[in-house]
Each structure stands twice: as structure tokens, then as C-alpha cells.
Amino acid sequence: MRRLVTAAIFTAMMAGTALADTTLKLVEVITSPERTETLKSIVGKFEAANPGTKVDIISLPWGEAFQKFATMVSAGEIPDVMEMPDTWLSLYANNGMLESLEPYLAKWEHTAGLTPRALELGRDVNNTAYMLPYGFYLRAMFYNKKLLQEAGVAEPPKTLEEFTAASEKVSKLSGKYGYCMRGGPGGLNGWMIFAASMAGSNKYFNEDGTSTMNSPGWSKGIEWMVDLYKKGYAPKDAVNWGFNEVVAGFYSGTCAFLDQDPDALIAIAERMNKDDFGVMPLPKGPDGKSFPTIGFGGWSMFTASKDKDLAWKLIATLEGPEGNIEWNQRIGALPAYTAAEKDPFYAGDQFKGWFQELADPNTVPTVMPTYLEEFAFFKDSLVIKTSQEALLGDITPEELANQWADYLTKAQQKFLAKNKN
């Protein structure tokens, strides 16, 4: 009898050990303390619903995430689930590293509630859902009402010409600047927005695959950005600024203008009186149009995962209506569910600028060419180095435009050759 009891206890202990050894790796790359705590909260609910399963959250700082994650992958440290930025999707999907989520979406009860845009962007590579977007990052312009009033600017600028004039006036105030320029990590969006708006087009390539970056309109926009910095309409330190620095530059009252996504609202709303700032549509270019970038992040599963069904359960918890709303309300992204548009959280004045952009036919949300395998390196390495060189006067705006055009032309023509059939 004692042997039977001992055997039963041993069996139970081994079963418990097996359950406890079920660990999923989850990597987040657009990291901040608030985001990580929210992620832990949602993951905690997943662990509670799946006893014995643990999720190991690996947080990579955004400014170094591209290189650090590439190093992880090369060392064989591949996660089960990852927060996938839109600009990395093509790189990892085309290398066969991401699992198609189509079989899971076909059976999932919440698929029908996702916005068509979420499903479309998640299928950006080979029309296959290698990522499930959790939300969207659409650029609009924050403005400091007090600084504009102090500088004698009667109303927020509606055009790039008015924006330049307003920035000049603010920059004449002691210790103040017009524009919180993002010259460091993540700075590509601003360059693309203003260059496209100056050009009056968001067309990145000609039919033969040559880049438009060094065409007259786009080059004029790139030169306009460099001039803003060289004329002192942005802080000197801005050449190195990333997300945290530009947001701090705005809420501290250093700069009057900041082009950012809704996620910047988290820090700004905590530190500024709601009556002291506003969010407006991006200023329009000479042709009366603006082209705010629309980015997205989402959840991807790696093919190397040894427990794909459990990995999908984790994604489903993160992306399900409850998890998705909790996540987006904390990180500030526009949610992936159609029903969320009616949520009172998004009905306030703070989100008005983004919804005005979405309703304006002359404001065209623009997706950057993230389908190119080479785009991740372009955005997170080449652009930072070369744009800083241009701002500091080491190369001319023309040379900057030519370098970008050369790199993107090669990438696009390679893509066209690969997909001509």
C-alpha cells in the first residue's frame, strides 16, 4: 500500500513539474515602464487561465531593440511570441521565421470584430497574417497654447509656411524653440511626413522602382527639415532625441510643437493641464495636402515555438477585446476593434486631432514601405546616421536625399524582380 501511495505522490509531483516547465518567451520592443506593467497585467490573466504556464517577458529598450533582437535571433534565443513593429514584419516574415496566424484567425470568435485595416495590415507580407496588429499610430501635431500666445501666434498653423513662421516666433523667446525635432532613433516619420507634404505626394517609388526621395518635391521637404534645425527652430540637442526626449521637450515647455502618435498623450496628459495643449491635424504642404504616417504594432508567433497552440492562446489573450482595450488605453494607440470607436475614452477632445485627420480627404494616412526586407535597417540605422550628418552640416540635404534614394531604389528593384511573376 505504501508503495502505491509513494508512486502516486511521485507521479503527481512529476506532473506538476511538467506543468511548471511550460514557459513561453514573450519579447516586447516598444518598451516603457507603463507599457511593461500593462503587459504584465494582461499576461497575468493568461497565466491564471492556464495553470502551470509561465510567460517570461523580455523587455528591450526601443532605441537599441533592432540590434539587440537581431543578436538574440542569431544566438538562437528565439521567442514564442513577440511584439512586432510594422517596420520589422517583412524582414522576419520573408525569412520564414514567422508562423501564419491564418488557421487560428479562421476559427477565432473575435476575428470578425477587428477593423478591416487591422486585418489588411497584418497581411502586409504575401497576403498572410504573420502579425495581428493591436493598434495604430497615426501622427498628428501637439501644440502648446501658452507658448503660442506668448510668442504672438494667433492660431495654430494650418500650413507648413505658417508652421515655419510660428516656429521662428517661438524660437525668439529665451530658451524656447518651435519644433521638438526627433533627430535620433525613430526619427524617420517626421522626415517622411514633411517631405511628402512638401512634394504633395506619398508616392515612394516610380514604376521602374527608382525612389522619389531625391526628386524635386521630396528633396525640398528634406531641405526644409534641415533648415528648421540649422536656423535654431529646434533645440541643438534634438539631433540625438528619441521618443522620450521629444515628449519631455514638449511637456516641459521647451518646444511649442511636437508631431507624434497618440501614445505621447500618456506622459503629456500626466504632466500638463489639458487646457494648456491641443492636438491638431498636421500642417498641409503647398498642394493643400498632408501625409501623416500611420504605423502599427502587433503580435507575431515564431515558427520555432515548441507550443504553437499555447502561443496562440497568449496572442488571443493580448489581442482579445478585453486585453486589447486595456493595452491601447494605456499605450495610447488607436485600437484594432471596430466597436472601440464608440468607447468614451476616445470621445474626448484629446483625440480630436487624429479623428479630424481621418475624416479629412486632403489628409492621407500613409504607410511607409515596410514590405521591403531592407527597410528595418534603413529606418533604425542608416536614416539615423545620415540624417544626423545632414543636420550637423557634414553632408548636404541633397547628398542625404541621394543616399536615401540610392538605398531604397536597390531595395525596391530587388523586391520587384523577386515578385515579377
Tab-separated table of N, CA and C in Angstrom, residues 65-170:
chain	number	residue	atom	x	y	z
A	65	ALA	N	16.568	48.199	-29.735
A	65	ALA	CA	15.844	46.935	-29.901
A	65	ALA	C	16.193	46.200	-31.186
A	66	PHE	N	16.345	46.921	-32.293
A	66	PHE	CA	16.591	46.257	-33.570
A	66	PHE	C	17.871	45.427	-33.523
A	67	GLN	N	18.940	46.059	-33.041
A	67	GLN	CA	20.224	45.353	-32.984
A	67	GLN	C	20.197	44.250	-31.931
A	68	LYS	N	19.615	44.551	-30.775
A	68	LYS	CA	19.599	43.568	-29.688
A	68	LYS	C	18.776	42.337	-30.048
A	69	PHE	N	17.639	42.557	-30.720
A	69	PHE	CA	16.827	41.400	-31.087
A	69	PHE	C	17.511	40.584	-32.177
A	70	ALA	N	18.148	41.258	-33.122
A	70	ALA	CA	18.890	40.535	-34.168
A	70	ALA	C	19.982	39.676	-33.551
A	71	THR	N	20.619	40.190	-32.511
A	71	THR	CA	21.661	39.430	-31.813
A	71	THR	C	21.053	38.217	-31.110
A	72	MET	N	19.898	38.416	-30.490
A	72	MET	CA	19.204	37.301	-29.842
A	72	MET	C	18.904	36.185	-30.844
A	73	VAL	N	18.373	36.579	-31.983
A	73	VAL	CA	17.988	35.598	-33.008
A	73	VAL	C	19.212	34.849	-33.517
A	74	SER	N	20.288	35.579	-33.777
A	74	SER	CA	21.499	34.929	-34.287
A	74	SER	C	22.089	33.964	-33.265
A	75	ALA	N	21.809	34.200	-31.982
A	75	ALA	CA	22.300	33.315	-30.923
A	75	ALA	C	21.321	32.181	-30.632
A	76	GLY	N	20.225	32.123	-31.383
A	76	GLY	CA	19.244	31.060	-31.190
A	76	GLY	C	18.262	31.306	-30.075
A	77	GLU	N	18.252	32.523	-29.518
A	77	GLU	CA	17.316	32.863	-28.452
A	77	GLU	C	16.041	33.427	-29.083
A	78	ILE	N	15.212	32.536	-29.590
A	78	ILE	CA	14.032	32.944	-30.348
A	78	ILE	C	12.788	32.824	-29.469
A	79	PRO	N	11.982	33.873	-29.379
A	79	PRO	CA	10.799	33.830	-28.522
A	79	PRO	C	9.652	33.062	-29.163
A	80	ASP	N	8.657	32.776	-28.361
A	80	ASP	CA	7.426	32.189	-28.889
A	80	ASP	C	6.554	33.275	-29.510
A	81	VAL	N	6.418	34.372	-28.773
A	81	VAL	CA	5.570	35.491	-29.196
A	81	VAL	C	6.371	36.776	-29.071
A	82	MET	N	6.126	37.687	-30.000
A	82	MET	CA	6.880	38.941	-29.988
A	82	MET	C	5.982	40.106	-30.350
A	83	GLU	N	6.254	41.246	-29.702
A	83	GLU	CA	5.652	42.498	-30.144
A	83	GLU	C	6.378	42.912	-31.419
A	84	MET	N	5.666	42.859	-32.542
A	84	MET	CA	6.299	43.066	-33.839
A	84	MET	C	5.989	44.470	-34.373
A	85	PRO	N	7.011	45.323	-34.536
A	85	PRO	CA	6.777	46.612	-35.186
A	85	PRO	C	6.525	46.415	-36.675
A	86	ASP	N	5.744	47.293	-37.261
A	86	ASP	CA	5.433	47.170	-38.689
A	86	ASP	C	6.693	47.155	-39.545
A	87	THR	N	7.713	47.905	-39.113
A	87	THR	CA	8.920	48.039	-39.940
A	87	THR	C	9.809	46.801	-39.920
A	88	TRP	N	9.529	45.869	-39.016
A	88	TRP	CA	10.322	44.641	-38.957
A	88	TRP	C	9.608	43.447	-39.582
A	89	LEU	N	8.323	43.601	-39.838
A	89	LEU	CA	7.496	42.458	-40.233
A	89	LEU	C	8.035	41.759	-41.476
A	90	SER	N	8.344	42.527	-42.506
A	90	SER	CA	8.805	41.929	-43.756
A	90	SER	C	10.111	41.160	-43.566
A	91	LEU	N	11.017	41.740	-42.792
A	91	LEU	CA	12.317	41.110	-42.571
A	91	LEU	C	12.173	39.700	-42.016
A	92	TYR	N	11.372	39.542	-40.967
A	92	TYR	CA	11.263	38.233	-40.317
A	92	TYR	C	10.260	37.313	-41.014
A	93	ALA	N	9.223	37.883	-41.618
A	93	ALA	CA	8.259	37.044	-42.338
A	93	ALA	C	8.877	36.464	-43.603
A	94	ASN	N	9.604	37.283	-44.352
A	94	ASN	CA	10.211	36.801	-45.602
A	94	ASN	C	11.355	35.838	-45.367
A	95	ASN	N	11.894	35.840	-44.168
A	95	ASN	CA	12.950	34.879	-43.834
A	95	ASN	C	12.390	33.572	-43.281
A	96	GLY	N	11.074	33.435	-43.326
A	96	GLY	CA	10.439	32.185	-42.910
A	96	GLY	C	10.431	31.954	-41.412
A	97	MET	N	10.584	33.024	-40.639
A	97	MET	CA	10.692	32.864	-39.198
A	97	MET	C	9.363	33.027	-38.460
A	98	LEU	N	8.341	33.544	-39.158
A	98	LEU	CA	7.066	33.810	-38.509
A	98	LEU	C	6.001	32.813	-38.940
A	99	GLU	N	5.195	32.403	-37.987
A	99	GLU	CA	4.118	31.448	-38.221
A	99	GLU	C	2.892	32.181	-38.761
A	100	SER	N	2.246	31.604	-39.761
A	100	SER	CA	0.991	32.161	-40.251
A	100	SER	C	-0.093	32.012	-39.179
A	101	LEU	N	-0.807	33.098	-38.933
A	101	LEU	CA	-1.901	33.079	-37.956
A	101	LEU	C	-3.250	32.801	-38.610
A	102	GLU	N	-3.237	32.579	-39.929
A	102	GLU	CA	-4.490	32.382	-40.660
A	102	GLU	C	-5.337	31.221	-40.107
A	103	PRO	N	-4.749	30.050	-39.818
A	103	PRO	CA	-5.576	28.948	-39.295
A	103	PRO	C	-6.261	29.300	-37.970
A	104	TYR	N	-5.593	30.091	-37.162
A	104	TYR	CA	-6.174	30.486	-35.869
A	104	TYR	C	-7.255	31.554	-36.063
A	105	LEU	N	-6.985	32.523	-36.943
A	105	LEU	CA	-7.963	33.582	-37.194
A	105	LEU	C	-9.248	33.037	-37.797
A	106	ALA	N	-9.116	31.979	-38.594
A	106	ALA	CA	-10.292	31.387	-39.240
A	106	ALA	C	-11.279	30.825	-38.211
A	107	LYS	N	-10.779	30.449	-37.045
A	107	LYS	CA	-11.633	29.831	-36.023
A	107	LYS	C	-11.915	30.760	-34.838
A	108	TRP	N	-11.218	31.888	-34.776
A	108	TRP	CA	-11.286	32.749	-33.592
A	108	TRP	C	-12.596	33.532	-33.553
A	109	GLU	N	-13.226	33.578	-32.417
A	109	GLU	CA	-14.526	34.237	-32.286
A	109	GLU	C	-14.464	35.751	-32.452
A	110	HIS	N	-13.285	36.349	-32.261
A	110	HIS	CA	-13.186	37.807	-32.300
A	110	HIS	C	-12.655	38.352	-33.624
A	111	THR	N	-12.349	37.485	-34.574
A	111	THR	CA	-11.797	37.952	-35.848
A	111	THR	C	-12.735	38.928	-36.550
A	112	ALA	N	-14.018	38.646	-36.521
A	112	ALA	CA	-14.995	39.490	-37.221
A	112	ALA	C	-15.085	40.895	-36.634
A	113	GLY	N	-14.685	41.040	-35.376
A	113	GLY	CA	-14.774	42.350	-34.733
A	113	GLY	C	-13.592	43.257	-35.010
A	114	LEU	N	-12.518	42.713	-35.609
A	114	LEU	CA	-11.348	43.525	-35.932
A	114	LEU	C	-11.652	44.463	-37.099
A	115	THR	N	-11.029	45.621	-37.109
A	115	THR	CA	-11.232	46.543	-38.225
A	115	THR	C	-10.627	45.952	-39.494
A	116	PRO	N	-11.212	46.242	-40.651
A	116	PRO	CA	-10.629	45.760	-41.909
A	116	PRO	C	-9.182	46.201	-42.071
A	117	ARG	N	-8.857	47.400	-41.556
A	117	ARG	CA	-7.496	47.915	-41.669
A	117	ARG	C	-6.513	47.046	-40.888
A	118	ALA	N	-6.949	46.562	-39.727
A	118	ALA	CA	-6.078	45.710	-38.908
A	118	ALA	C	-5.742	44.425	-39.647
A	119	LEU	N	-6.744	43.803	-40.228
A	119	LEU	CA	-6.519	42.562	-40.955
A	119	LEU	C	-5.695	42.797	-42.220
A	120	GLU	N	-5.946	43.919	-42.891
A	120	GLU	CA	-5.199	44.244	-44.110
A	120	GLU	C	-3.713	44.430	-43.809
A	121	LEU	N	-3.406	45.205	-42.765
A	121	LEU	CA	-2.012	45.486	-42.446
A	121	LEU	C	-1.315	44.268	-41.864
A	122	GLY	N	-2.040	43.447	-41.130
A	122	GLY	CA	-1.458	42.225	-40.605
A	122	GLY	C	-1.051	41.263	-41.706
A	123	ARG	N	-1.699	41.404	-42.872
A	123	ARG	CA	-1.415	40.560	-44.038
A	123	ARG	C	-0.537	41.289	-45.053
A	124	ASP	N	0.289	42.209	-44.571
A	124	ASP	CA	1.093	43.049	-45.451
A	124	ASP	C	2.110	42.243	-46.257
A	125	VAL	N	2.536	41.096	-45.749
A	125	VAL	CA	3.523	40.259	-46.437
A	125	VAL	C	2.830	39.020	-47.004
A	126	ASN	N	2.890	38.875	-48.320
A	126	ASN	CA	2.328	37.706	-49.016
A	126	ASN	C	0.857	37.466	-48.695
A	127	ASN	N	0.151	38.548	-48.355
A	127	ASN	CA	-1.279	38.458	-48.036
A	127	ASN	C	-1.561	37.375	-46.986
A	128	THR	N	-0.636	37.257	-46.045
A	128	THR	CA	-0.735	36.249	-44.993
A	128	THR	C	-0.562	36.928	-43.636
A	129	ALA	N	-1.394	36.552	-42.687
A	129	ALA	CA	-1.359	37.185	-41.363
A	129	ALA	C	-0.187	36.660	-40.540
A	130	TYR	N	0.979	37.253	-40.775
A	130	TYR	CA	2.145	36.910	-39.968
A	130	TYR	C	2.210	37.773	-38.695
A	131	MET	N	1.270	38.670	-38.591
A	131	MET	CA	1.170	39.526	-37.423
A	131	MET	C	-0.281	39.937	-37.241
A	132	LEU	N	-0.679	40.098	-35.986
A	132	LEU	CA	-2.021	40.569	-35.680
A	132	LEU	C	-1.882	41.944	-35.030
A	133	PRO	N	-2.158	43.027	-35.778
A	133	PRO	CA	-1.969	44.370	-35.218
A	133	PRO	C	-2.852	44.601	-33.988
A	134	TYR	N	-2.256	45.215	-32.954
A	134	TYR	CA	-3.054	45.560	-31.781
A	134	TYR	C	-3.589	46.983	-31.856
A	135	GLY	N	-2.962	47.840	-32.680
A	135	GLY	CA	-3.429	49.214	-32.772
A	135	GLY	C	-2.593	50.009	-33.758
A	136	PHE	N	-2.985	51.263	-33.922
A	136	PHE	CA	-2.385	52.105	-34.953
A	136	PHE	C	-1.791	53.367	-34.350
A	137	TYR	N	-0.686	53.795	-34.967
A	137	TYR	CA	-0.017	55.014	-34.545
A	137	TYR	C	-0.087	56.017	-35.699
A	138	LEU	N	-0.989	56.974	-35.591
A	138	LEU	CA	-1.185	57.987	-36.631
A	138	LEU	C	-0.636	59.313	-36.121
A	139	ARG	N	0.225	59.941	-36.904
A	139	ARG	CA	0.837	61.191	-36.470
A	139	ARG	C	-0.147	62.371	-36.570
A	140	ALA	N	-0.123	63.208	-35.554
A	140	ALA	CA	-0.803	64.498	-35.560
A	140	ALA	C	0.122	65.477	-34.845
A	141	MET	N	-0.296	66.740	-34.726
A	141	MET	CA	0.591	67.762	-34.171
A	141	MET	C	0.087	68.261	-32.814
A	142	PHE	N	0.885	68.030	-31.765
A	142	PHE	CA	0.637	68.636	-30.468
A	142	PHE	C	1.099	70.092	-30.526
A	143	TYR	N	0.370	70.986	-29.860
A	143	TYR	CA	0.831	72.373	-29.788
A	143	TYR	C	0.582	72.936	-28.389
A	144	ASN	N	1.509	73.779	-27.938
A	144	ASN	CA	1.466	74.393	-26.620
A	144	ASN	C	0.764	75.745	-26.739
A	145	LYS	N	-0.434	75.849	-26.185
A	145	LYS	CA	-1.238	77.059	-26.324
A	145	LYS	C	-0.576	78.264	-25.666
A	146	LYS	N	0.014	78.054	-24.502
A	146	LYS	CA	0.634	79.161	-23.773
A	146	LYS	C	1.830	79.731	-24.530
A	147	LEU	N	2.669	78.839	-25.080
A	147	LEU	CA	3.845	79.306	-25.811
A	147	LEU	C	3.451	80.077	-27.069
A	148	LEU	N	2.437	79.596	-27.772
A	148	LEU	CA	1.994	80.297	-28.977
A	148	LEU	C	1.462	81.680	-28.621
A	149	GLN	N	0.703	81.760	-27.546
A	149	GLN	CA	0.165	83.046	-27.112
A	149	GLN	C	1.298	83.999	-26.724
A	150	GLU	N	2.275	83.476	-25.987
A	150	GLU	CA	3.400	84.294	-25.553
A	150	GLU	C	4.219	84.795	-26.741
A	151	ALA	N	4.296	83.981	-27.785
A	151	ALA	CA	5.075	84.356	-28.972
A	151	ALA	C	4.285	85.222	-29.941
A	152	GLY	N	3.009	85.450	-29.654
A	152	GLY	CA	2.184	86.273	-30.527
A	152	GLY	C	1.633	85.540	-31.730
A	153	VAL	N	1.516	84.221	-31.620
A	153	VAL	CA	0.937	83.416	-32.700
A	153	VAL	C	-0.558	83.289	-32.427
A	154	ALA	N	-1.371	83.854	-33.300
A	154	ALA	CA	-2.807	83.979	-33.045
A	154	ALA	C	-3.545	82.650	-33.041
A	155	GLU	N	-3.155	81.739	-33.939
A	155	GLU	CA	-3.836	80.450	-34.013
A	155	GLU	C	-2.870	79.383	-34.503
A	156	PRO	N	-3.146	78.126	-34.194
A	156	PRO	CA	-2.255	77.039	-34.623
A	156	PRO	C	-2.078	77.043	-36.142
A	157	PRO	N	-0.885	76.783	-36.632
A	157	PRO	CA	-0.615	76.825	-38.078
A	157	PRO	C	-1.339	75.716	-38.841
A	158	LYS	N	-1.850	76.071	-39.991
A	158	LYS	CA	-2.546	75.102	-40.834
A	158	LYS	C	-1.702	74.664	-42.029
A	159	THR	N	-0.652	75.398	-42.326
A	159	THR	CA	0.213	75.072	-43.456
A	159	THR	C	1.673	75.010	-42.992
A	160	LEU	N	2.512	74.409	-43.801
A	160	LEU	CA	3.932	74.348	-43.466
A	160	LEU	C	4.551	75.741	-43.441
A	161	GLU	N	4.082	76.635	-44.286
A	161	GLU	CA	4.574	78.008	-44.292
A	161	GLU	C	4.245	78.694	-42.964
A	162	GLU	N	3.000	78.519	-42.495
A	162	GLU	CA	2.601	79.082	-41.209
A	162	GLU	C	3.350	78.411	-40.061
A	163	PHE	N	3.624	77.118	-40.198
A	163	PHE	CA	4.362	76.385	-39.169
A	163	PHE	C	5.781	76.939	-39.019
A	164	THR	N	6.429	77.224	-40.144
A	164	THR	CA	7.774	77.786	-40.110
A	164	THR	C	7.766	79.151	-39.427
A	165	ALA	N	6.782	79.973	-39.802
A	165	ALA	CA	6.688	81.317	-39.224
A	165	ALA	C	6.425	81.257	-37.721
A	166	ALA	N	5.542	80.373	-37.303
A	166	ALA	CA	5.232	80.228	-35.880
A	166	ALA	C	6.442	79.712	-35.112
A	167	SER	N	7.163	78.763	-35.700
A	167	SER	CA	8.359	78.216	-35.051
A	167	SER	C	9.423	79.300	-34.877
A	168	GLU	N	9.537	80.170	-35.869
A	168	GLU	CA	10.502	81.263	-35.773
A	168	GLU	C	10.154	82.206	-34.625
A	169	LYS	N	8.883	82.531	-34.493
A	169	LYS	CA	8.456	83.442	-33.426
A	169	LYS	C	8.696	82.841	-32.048
A	170	VAL	N	8.347	81.577	-31.886
A	170	VAL	CA	8.542	80.926	-30.584
A	170	VAL	C	10.026	80.856	-30.248
